Amino acid sequence: MKITGNLFIGAHEVWANAGTMKALNPATNEEIEPSFAFGGREEVDRAAMLADEAFDSYNATSLPRRAEFLERIATGLEAIAPALAERISLETGLPATQLEGEAIKSAEQFRQFAAVVRQGRFRQATIDPALPDRQPRPRMDHRMQKIGLGPIAIFGASNFPISYSVAGGDTASALAAGCPVIVKAHNAHPGGSELMARVIQQAVADSGLHEGVFSMVRGGGNAVGETLIDHPLVKGVAFTGSEVGGMALYRRAQQRPDPIPVFTEMTSVNPTFVLPAALAARGASIGDGFGERMLVNVGQACLKPAILLAVAGIGYDALREALIARVAAMHARPMLTPGIWKSYTQNLSDREGAGAQRIAQGGAAQGVWDGQSALLEVDGTQMLESPSLFEEVFGPAALLVRVKDVAQFVALAKQFRGQLSATMQIDEDDFELASCLLPTLERRTGRIVINAFAHPQEVSYASIHGGPFPATSDSRFTSVGMTSIERFLRPVCYQGFPDALLPEALKHGNPRALWRLTFGELSKA
Amino acid sequence: MKITGNLFIGAHEVWANAGTMKALNPATNEEIEPSFAFGGREEVDRAAMLADEAFDSYNATSLPRRAEFLERIATGLEAIAPALAERISLETGLPATQLEGEAIKSAEQFRQFAAVVRQGRFRQATIDPALPDRQPRPRMDHRMQKIGLGPIAIFGASNFPISYSVAGGDTASALAAGCPVIVKAHNAHPGGSELMARVIQQAVADSGLHEGVFSMVRGGGNAVGETLIDHPLVKGVAFTGSEVGGMALYRRAQQRPDPIPVFTEMTSVNPTFVLPAALAARGASIGDGFGERMLVNVGQACLKPAILLAVAGIGYDALREALIARVAAMHARPMLTPGIWKSYTQNLSDREGAGAQRIAQGGAAQGVWDGQSALLEVDGTQMLESPSLFEEVFGPAALLVRVKDVAQFVALAKQFRGQLSATMQIDEDDFELASCLLPTLERRTGRIVINAFAHPQEVSYASIHGGPFPATSDSRFTSVGMTSIERFLRPVCYQGFPDALLPEALKHGNPRALWRLTFGELSKA
């Protein structure tokens, strides 16, 4: 498929003059054609002005029309899925079949959000009818709905180059909310980004929407991202990536004269707690399952289970041996970028310096950016004294914690910072201890899993991909699942409005047959 | 009623040794007995540790039990309403009858939140049942609910010393959400704060809850507030007050190693747009109504309508004369604090320096802190060149804008920053112009009112007291109304849980008969 290296500013593809780059093939360390343009302030300004111009009309689109737009994006993604997967596989070293599945799942996500838009519950339509005879004073008619926040800047990740990128969940949920989107493309997959941008741009045109509903910019260094975050017409930000990057962006946005909402999804070690009865009954199977999951995508997943805690006792050795076997059997594979490979190598060495022992490693690296799998072990007492061992090593490594007793198990659980997910492996005899652990995990975790491993992430109504800091910058939201739309919505109350001036969700007679809260009761009346 | 000057730390009343203060009677400029203790780090630490200890059990209270606790607070407030009003009237100069009404309304607010808790919709219970036969891989059972964020620090305001104070909407909504609360008492009404704290402390005890569910601290200067905001065990903040104070607090919280959600409600001029047909039909009545509202509480209300815009034409002079008459007829009354009086006097003089003309003033001051009412006027062209004229003057002053034509009317609307409310006065012939203005107001405003004045605020399901910056620090939330609870909630997903370990809102069989979203459809099944 055509790849030009252009930026996408509204309805136009434009070249820009702030430098160029080429994609790198991590399997061969060779550059891939063509060159991609870097933009600067001019392109960001133009995209932001168009997004601002687009807001009023896009935010006012009827629910069916907005849903059809999202479905056009889904259809477009499905049509290019094989070509998209092929290009991104070259740029990332991830398997093309896996990427094609990711493209199909991302298309499906746009369809799911189209359904959410048609259902219209995200509007949270609420009606307190007038009470003209109320004492001591009458009540006027009050109606509330949620509308879009404004233009949203989206910073995708490198590790899921479709579902957390240009056509990922952030874009889908922001567009569903009624917000124009400006994506800053990730430079680890520029060709794939372009292909996805073209699909969305085409869907905007085919839907007859204002061109400013979607733009995609690209830049070298941080300047383009900083210009986006600082831009007065940008009203919200979504980011997936490292804690350092996410926090720099977060703090910058909070220093604006008008701070704006920022949701950054950053880091998680997704601890797995193996409770004694489960350990005794099936230690080997748990070790094997954990080992399989931790190595998916060369360990480059936000949901990689990175820390496994078990009380030394019956089943521990079986678990340990099974896990060692998995890690030892894995060959080295290319990591996403040279920077990620370098951090992985450094972090692994740091953790050994902090008292963890390397007890297994996979096949040696062949290519220059190949990540070699590793398993570390530490005893619980040492762990409690080593805060760095609770931190993420992004890559194919995990830490096995040999816990002294149940009291230490609970003490360790309390030392974790915020997490996207935590897992308990339990049998019925573990229910009492699981109940004790549960409040500790609820406080620290967006999702608690029983008897499975957290990866992969469901995209559904109940799924949450969020959690207390530093898993995300705001535990009240999620970046995956249907409720991720809440990040980009704000309430507006309409008081004393004649029907002619009310928005569709709040009109008398409920023309869209939405669920609405009237006098405090839900109905479709 | 007994007033001791103590702080309330969990179940205890304690004296502290970081200084003392007495309340000031703004009508007489005299001190009122007794002395009130200032606390410091020690008291904040103790309150935060207790709140943290209380969280797990309070967050896990059944819905009926939590509702009963809120109802106990309501009953307690009703019982002390006359004494509370009498004391606060001394401390603020506000009329005792008005304050008694505020106490009754605040009690009612706790009952409304008790109803919200019983309904349980705030949990947003969502169930995606297992799909064991799904291809290419099965889905596990996923269940989501919202739980409390953690201990919340609340900073009340001086101008509504009950409904935005110790027993106000912030406390009610945080407690409803399942969050322990630490209030920093406002020093403009220390005796009233103590009386309200005692009611809540007693309700905690009578409900058999952990004592850490509620504490109240007090301090001189900013140290106690800063210690609260910085405290690692505090997980969220609510504030009502000035833009300077709110932003200092907001930025401080964002500089924590782990930033926490902060909702500050700060400033609003609540512009009123008088459209031509309405102006021609009833200019005098609009001027009179606006004048009445702007003078309520000596103009010391977040919802004071402060700017009135009308196109010079038929009805303008009638509106102007009616407004002048209202302002000229108002006698000077004591303002809440010496600081507020000083700012008012200075701000009024600044606005005159920025090109507005004083066209009316009320009776002259008798007491030292009396606020003299004032009406300024400016033409629209001058207004567009004077950004400071768009800013709030907290006190009994307003600005009348003589707008050149409809184009300038729309241009002026686009210059406003974020507002809590905006009002349009319209007749049927104005609908077309109102439709044009509406998107501009939606972007800038939490509540849009037609043919009434924004004050007073309803407390109901659809009511919103929020808005884009600087009205609040986060336009996605409100500090008044039933949805204010959303500030203090975060989602948790439970995956693959046995029924025995699920929280009540998510159990099979739906024991509390809650509205839940199952397979994407709402039902009580």
Short mmCIF file of C-alpha atoms in Angstrom, two decimals, chain B residues 44-283:
data_model
loop_
_atom_site.label_atom_id
_atom_site.label_comp_id
_atom_site.label_asym_id
_atom_site.label_seq_id
_atom_site.Cartn_x
_atom_site.Cartn_y
_atom_site.Cartn_z
CA VAL B 44 -2.98 15.86 60.50
CA ASP B 45 -0.87 12.72 60.74
CA ARG B 46 -3.15 11.21 63.31
CA ALA B 47 -6.30 12.05 61.33
CA ALA B 48 -4.80 10.66 58.12
CA MET B 49 -3.62 7.46 59.78
CA LEU B 50 -7.08 6.91 61.26
CA ALA B 51 -8.74 7.64 57.91
CA ASP B 52 -6.44 5.15 56.22
CA GLU B 53 -7.22 2.55 58.89
CA ALA B 54 -10.94 3.20 58.47
CA PHE B 55 -10.98 2.93 54.70
CA ASP B 56 -11.24 -0.82 54.14
CA SER B 57 -14.11 -1.37 56.54
CA TYR B 58 -15.98 1.81 55.64
CA ASN B 59 -15.59 1.18 51.91
CA ALA B 60 -17.02 -2.31 52.48
CA THR B 61 -20.09 -1.16 54.44
CA SER B 62 -23.32 -2.50 53.01
CA LEU B 63 -25.40 0.07 51.16
CA PRO B 64 -28.19 0.18 53.80
CA ARG B 65 -25.72 0.63 56.63
CA ARG B 66 -23.92 3.46 54.87
CA ALA B 67 -27.26 5.11 54.07
CA GLU B 68 -28.32 4.92 57.72
CA PHE B 69 -25.10 6.65 58.74
CA LEU B 70 -25.82 9.54 56.37
CA GLU B 71 -29.37 9.77 57.69
CA ARG B 72 -28.04 10.01 61.25
CA ILE B 73 -25.98 13.03 60.20
CA ALA B 74 -29.11 14.56 58.67
CA THR B 75 -31.09 14.07 61.86
CA GLY B 76 -28.26 15.52 63.93
CA LEU B 77 -28.05 18.62 61.74
CA GLU B 78 -31.78 19.19 61.93
CA ALA B 79 -31.63 18.98 65.72
CA ILE B 80 -29.01 21.71 66.01
CA ALA B 81 -30.18 23.89 63.11
CA PRO B 82 -31.38 26.86 65.22
CA ALA B 83 -28.29 26.92 67.47
CA LEU B 84 -25.99 26.39 64.49
CA ALA B 85 -27.62 29.25 62.59
CA GLU B 86 -27.40 31.55 65.58
CA ARG B 87 -23.69 30.91 66.11
CA ILE B 88 -22.77 31.21 62.45
CA SER B 89 -24.79 34.38 62.07
CA LEU B 90 -22.57 35.95 64.74
CA GLU B 91 -19.46 34.72 62.94
CA THR B 92 -20.44 35.76 59.40
CA GLY B 93 -23.00 38.54 59.56
CA LEU B 94 -25.35 36.41 57.45
CA PRO B 95 -29.01 36.38 58.61
CA ALA B 96 -29.85 33.59 61.07
CA THR B 97 -33.08 32.70 59.28
CA GLN B 98 -31.20 32.21 56.01
CA LEU B 99 -28.59 30.07 57.78
CA GLU B 100 -31.26 27.93 59.39
CA GLY B 101 -32.65 27.27 55.92
CA GLU B 102 -29.14 26.37 54.77
CA ALA B 103 -28.81 23.91 57.67
CA ILE B 104 -32.12 22.25 56.82
CA LYS B 105 -31.14 22.05 53.13
CA SER B 106 -27.77 20.54 54.09
CA ALA B 107 -29.49 17.94 56.26
CA GLU B 108 -31.77 17.14 53.32
CA GLN B 109 -28.67 16.74 51.15
CA PHE B 110 -27.41 13.95 53.43
CA ARG B 111 -30.82 12.26 53.05
CA GLN B 112 -30.60 12.62 49.28
CA PHE B 113 -27.19 10.97 49.29
CA ALA B 114 -28.56 8.23 51.54
CA ALA B 115 -31.10 7.56 48.79
CA VAL B 116 -28.32 7.54 46.19
CA VAL B 117 -26.43 5.02 48.30
CA ARG B 118 -29.49 2.77 48.66
CA GLN B 119 -30.18 2.92 44.91
CA GLY B 120 -26.56 1.85 44.40
CA ARG B 121 -26.36 3.13 40.81
CA PHE B 122 -23.14 4.95 41.77
CA ARG B 123 -21.49 1.51 41.82
CA GLN B 124 -22.10 1.32 38.05
CA ALA B 125 -22.26 -2.47 38.51
CA THR B 126 -21.40 -4.07 35.18
CA ILE B 127 -21.25 -7.75 34.31
CA ASP B 128 -19.76 -9.38 31.24
CA PRO B 129 -20.53 -13.06 31.84
CA ALA B 130 -18.09 -15.77 30.81
CA LEU B 131 -18.22 -16.93 27.20
CA PRO B 132 -16.54 -20.34 27.45
CA ASP B 133 -17.18 -21.22 23.80
CA ARG B 134 -16.10 -17.95 22.23
CA GLN B 135 -13.56 -18.20 19.38
CA PRO B 136 -10.63 -17.70 19.04
CA ARG B 137 -10.44 -17.76 22.84
CA PRO B 138 -13.00 -17.95 25.65
CA ARG B 139 -13.93 -14.97 27.80
CA MET B 140 -13.78 -15.21 31.58
CA ASP B 141 -16.46 -13.67 33.76
CA HIS B 142 -15.72 -9.93 34.26
CA ARG B 143 -17.53 -7.78 36.82
CA MET B 144 -16.93 -4.11 37.52
CA GLN B 145 -18.04 -1.76 40.28
CA LYS B 146 -16.92 1.63 41.49
CA ILE B 147 -15.47 1.92 44.99
CA GLY B 148 -14.23 4.82 47.12
CA LEU B 149 -11.00 6.58 46.18
CA GLY B 150 -9.58 6.67 49.70
CA PRO B 151 -9.36 9.35 52.43
CA ILE B 152 -10.48 12.76 51.11
CA ALA B 153 -9.36 16.17 52.39
CA ILE B 154 -12.06 18.84 52.21
CA PHE B 155 -11.51 22.59 52.26
CA GLY B 156 -14.77 24.49 52.74
CA ALA B 157 -15.69 28.03 51.82
CA SER B 158 -16.62 31.05 53.93
CA ASN B 159 -19.63 32.25 51.98
CA PHE B 160 -21.97 29.29 52.52
CA PRO B 161 -20.77 28.26 55.99
CA ILE B 162 -22.90 25.10 56.16
CA SER B 163 -23.58 23.83 52.63
CA TYR B 164 -19.96 24.36 51.50
CA SER B 165 -18.41 23.60 54.87
CA VAL B 166 -17.98 20.78 57.39
CA ALA B 167 -21.41 19.27 56.75
CA GLY B 168 -21.78 20.38 53.13
CA GLY B 169 -22.00 18.67 49.80
CA ASP B 170 -18.34 17.70 49.59
CA THR B 171 -18.52 15.79 52.88
CA ALA B 172 -21.87 14.22 52.01
CA SER B 173 -20.75 13.01 48.58
CA ALA B 174 -17.36 11.72 49.78
CA LEU B 175 -18.95 9.79 52.64
CA ALA B 176 -21.60 8.43 50.25
CA ALA B 177 -18.82 7.24 47.95
CA GLY B 178 -17.22 5.24 50.76
CA CYS B 179 -14.39 7.65 51.53
CA PRO B 180 -13.27 8.74 55.00
CA VAL B 181 -13.18 12.52 55.26
CA ILE B 182 -10.77 14.97 56.87
CA VAL B 183 -12.14 18.51 56.90
CA LYS B 184 -9.91 21.52 57.26
CA ALA B 185 -12.25 23.93 59.02
CA HIS B 186 -12.59 27.43 57.59
CA ASN B 187 -11.50 30.03 60.12
CA ALA B 188 -14.32 32.41 59.20
CA HIS B 189 -16.84 30.26 61.14
CA PRO B 190 -14.94 28.12 63.69
CA GLY B 191 -17.80 27.75 66.15
CA GLY B 192 -20.23 26.60 63.50
CA SER B 193 -17.61 24.19 62.18
CA GLU B 194 -17.24 22.65 65.62
CA LEU B 195 -21.00 22.17 66.03
CA MET B 196 -21.22 20.39 62.67
CA ALA B 197 -18.16 18.25 63.40
CA ARG B 198 -19.70 17.07 66.65
CA VAL B 199 -22.82 15.91 64.81
CA ILE B 200 -20.81 13.86 62.34
CA GLN B 201 -18.50 12.43 64.99
CA GLN B 202 -21.56 11.32 66.96
CA ALA B 203 -23.13 9.73 63.88
CA VAL B 204 -19.92 7.76 63.25
CA ALA B 205 -20.06 6.42 66.82
CA ASP B 206 -23.81 5.71 66.73
CA SER B 207 -23.37 3.80 63.48
CA GLY B 208 -20.58 1.64 64.92
CA LEU B 209 -18.16 2.76 62.22
CA HIS B 210 -14.39 3.05 62.54
CA GLU B 211 -13.62 6.38 64.21
CA GLY B 212 -11.31 7.37 61.35
CA VAL B 213 -14.27 7.92 59.01
CA PHE B 214 -14.33 11.59 60.04
CA SER B 215 -11.87 14.13 61.47
CA MET B 216 -11.69 17.91 61.49
CA VAL B 217 -8.47 19.90 61.81
CA ARG B 218 -7.83 23.65 61.97
CA GLY B 219 -4.74 25.77 61.47
CA GLY B 220 -3.41 29.29 61.13
CA GLY B 221 -1.80 30.17 57.80
CA ASN B 222 -1.36 27.50 55.14
CA ALA B 223 0.72 24.88 56.98
CA VAL B 224 -2.09 22.55 58.05
CA GLY B 225 -3.68 22.63 54.61
CA GLU B 226 -0.35 21.97 52.91
CA THR B 227 0.39 19.07 55.25
CA LEU B 228 -2.99 17.59 54.37
CA ILE B 229 -2.47 17.97 50.63
CA ASP B 230 1.01 16.48 50.81
CA HIS B 231 0.03 13.60 53.07
CA PRO B 232 0.69 10.24 51.38
CA LEU B 233 -2.43 8.71 52.94
CA VAL B 234 -4.74 11.40 51.52
CA LYS B 235 -6.08 10.27 48.13
CA GLY B 236 -8.21 13.17 46.95
CA VAL B 237 -9.07 16.80 47.64
CA ALA B 238 -12.16 18.99 47.30
CA PHE B 239 -11.98 22.76 47.67
CA THR B 240 -14.29 25.73 47.26
CA GLY B 241 -12.82 29.23 47.33
CA SER B 242 -10.80 31.73 45.35
CA GLU B 243 -8.92 31.08 42.13
CA VAL B 244 -5.60 32.00 43.76
CA GLY B 245 -6.17 29.68 46.72
CA GLY B 246 -7.59 26.89 44.62
CA MET B 247 -4.79 26.92 42.10
CA ALA B 248 -2.08 26.98 44.79
CA LEU B 249 -3.65 23.89 46.30
CA TYR B 250 -4.19 22.23 42.92
CA ARG B 251 -0.62 22.73 41.76
CA ARG B 252 0.76 21.56 45.08
CA ALA B 253 -1.19 18.30 44.86
CA GLN B 254 0.07 17.75 41.31
CA GLN B 255 3.65 18.06 42.56
CA ARG B 256 3.29 15.11 44.94
CA PRO B 257 5.33 12.05 44.00
CA ASP B 258 1.89 10.48 43.38
CA PRO B 259 -0.46 13.18 42.06
CA ILE B 260 -4.00 12.89 43.42
CA PRO B 261 -7.35 14.05 42.06
CA VAL B 262 -8.22 17.57 43.16
CA PHE B 263 -11.52 19.28 42.46
CA THR B 264 -11.42 23.00 43.11
CA GLU B 265 -14.44 25.22 42.54
CA MET B 266 -13.08 28.72 42.15
CA THR B 267 -14.51 31.60 40.21
CA SER B 268 -17.39 32.49 37.92
CA VAL B 269 -19.05 35.68 36.69
CA ASN B 270 -22.19 33.85 35.50
CA PRO B 271 -22.87 36.09 32.51
CA THR B 272 -26.43 36.90 31.56
CA PHE B 273 -27.17 37.45 27.87
CA VAL B 274 -30.32 39.42 27.20
CA LEU B 275 -31.47 38.69 23.65
CA PRO B 276 -33.18 41.42 21.63
CA ALA B 277 -36.80 40.27 21.68
CA ALA B 278 -36.70 39.58 25.41
CA LEU B 279 -35.03 42.94 26.00
CA ALA B 280 -37.70 44.78 24.03
CA ALA B 281 -40.53 42.92 25.75
CA ARG B 282 -39.37 43.08 29.36
CA GLY B 283 -36.16 45.03 29.83
#
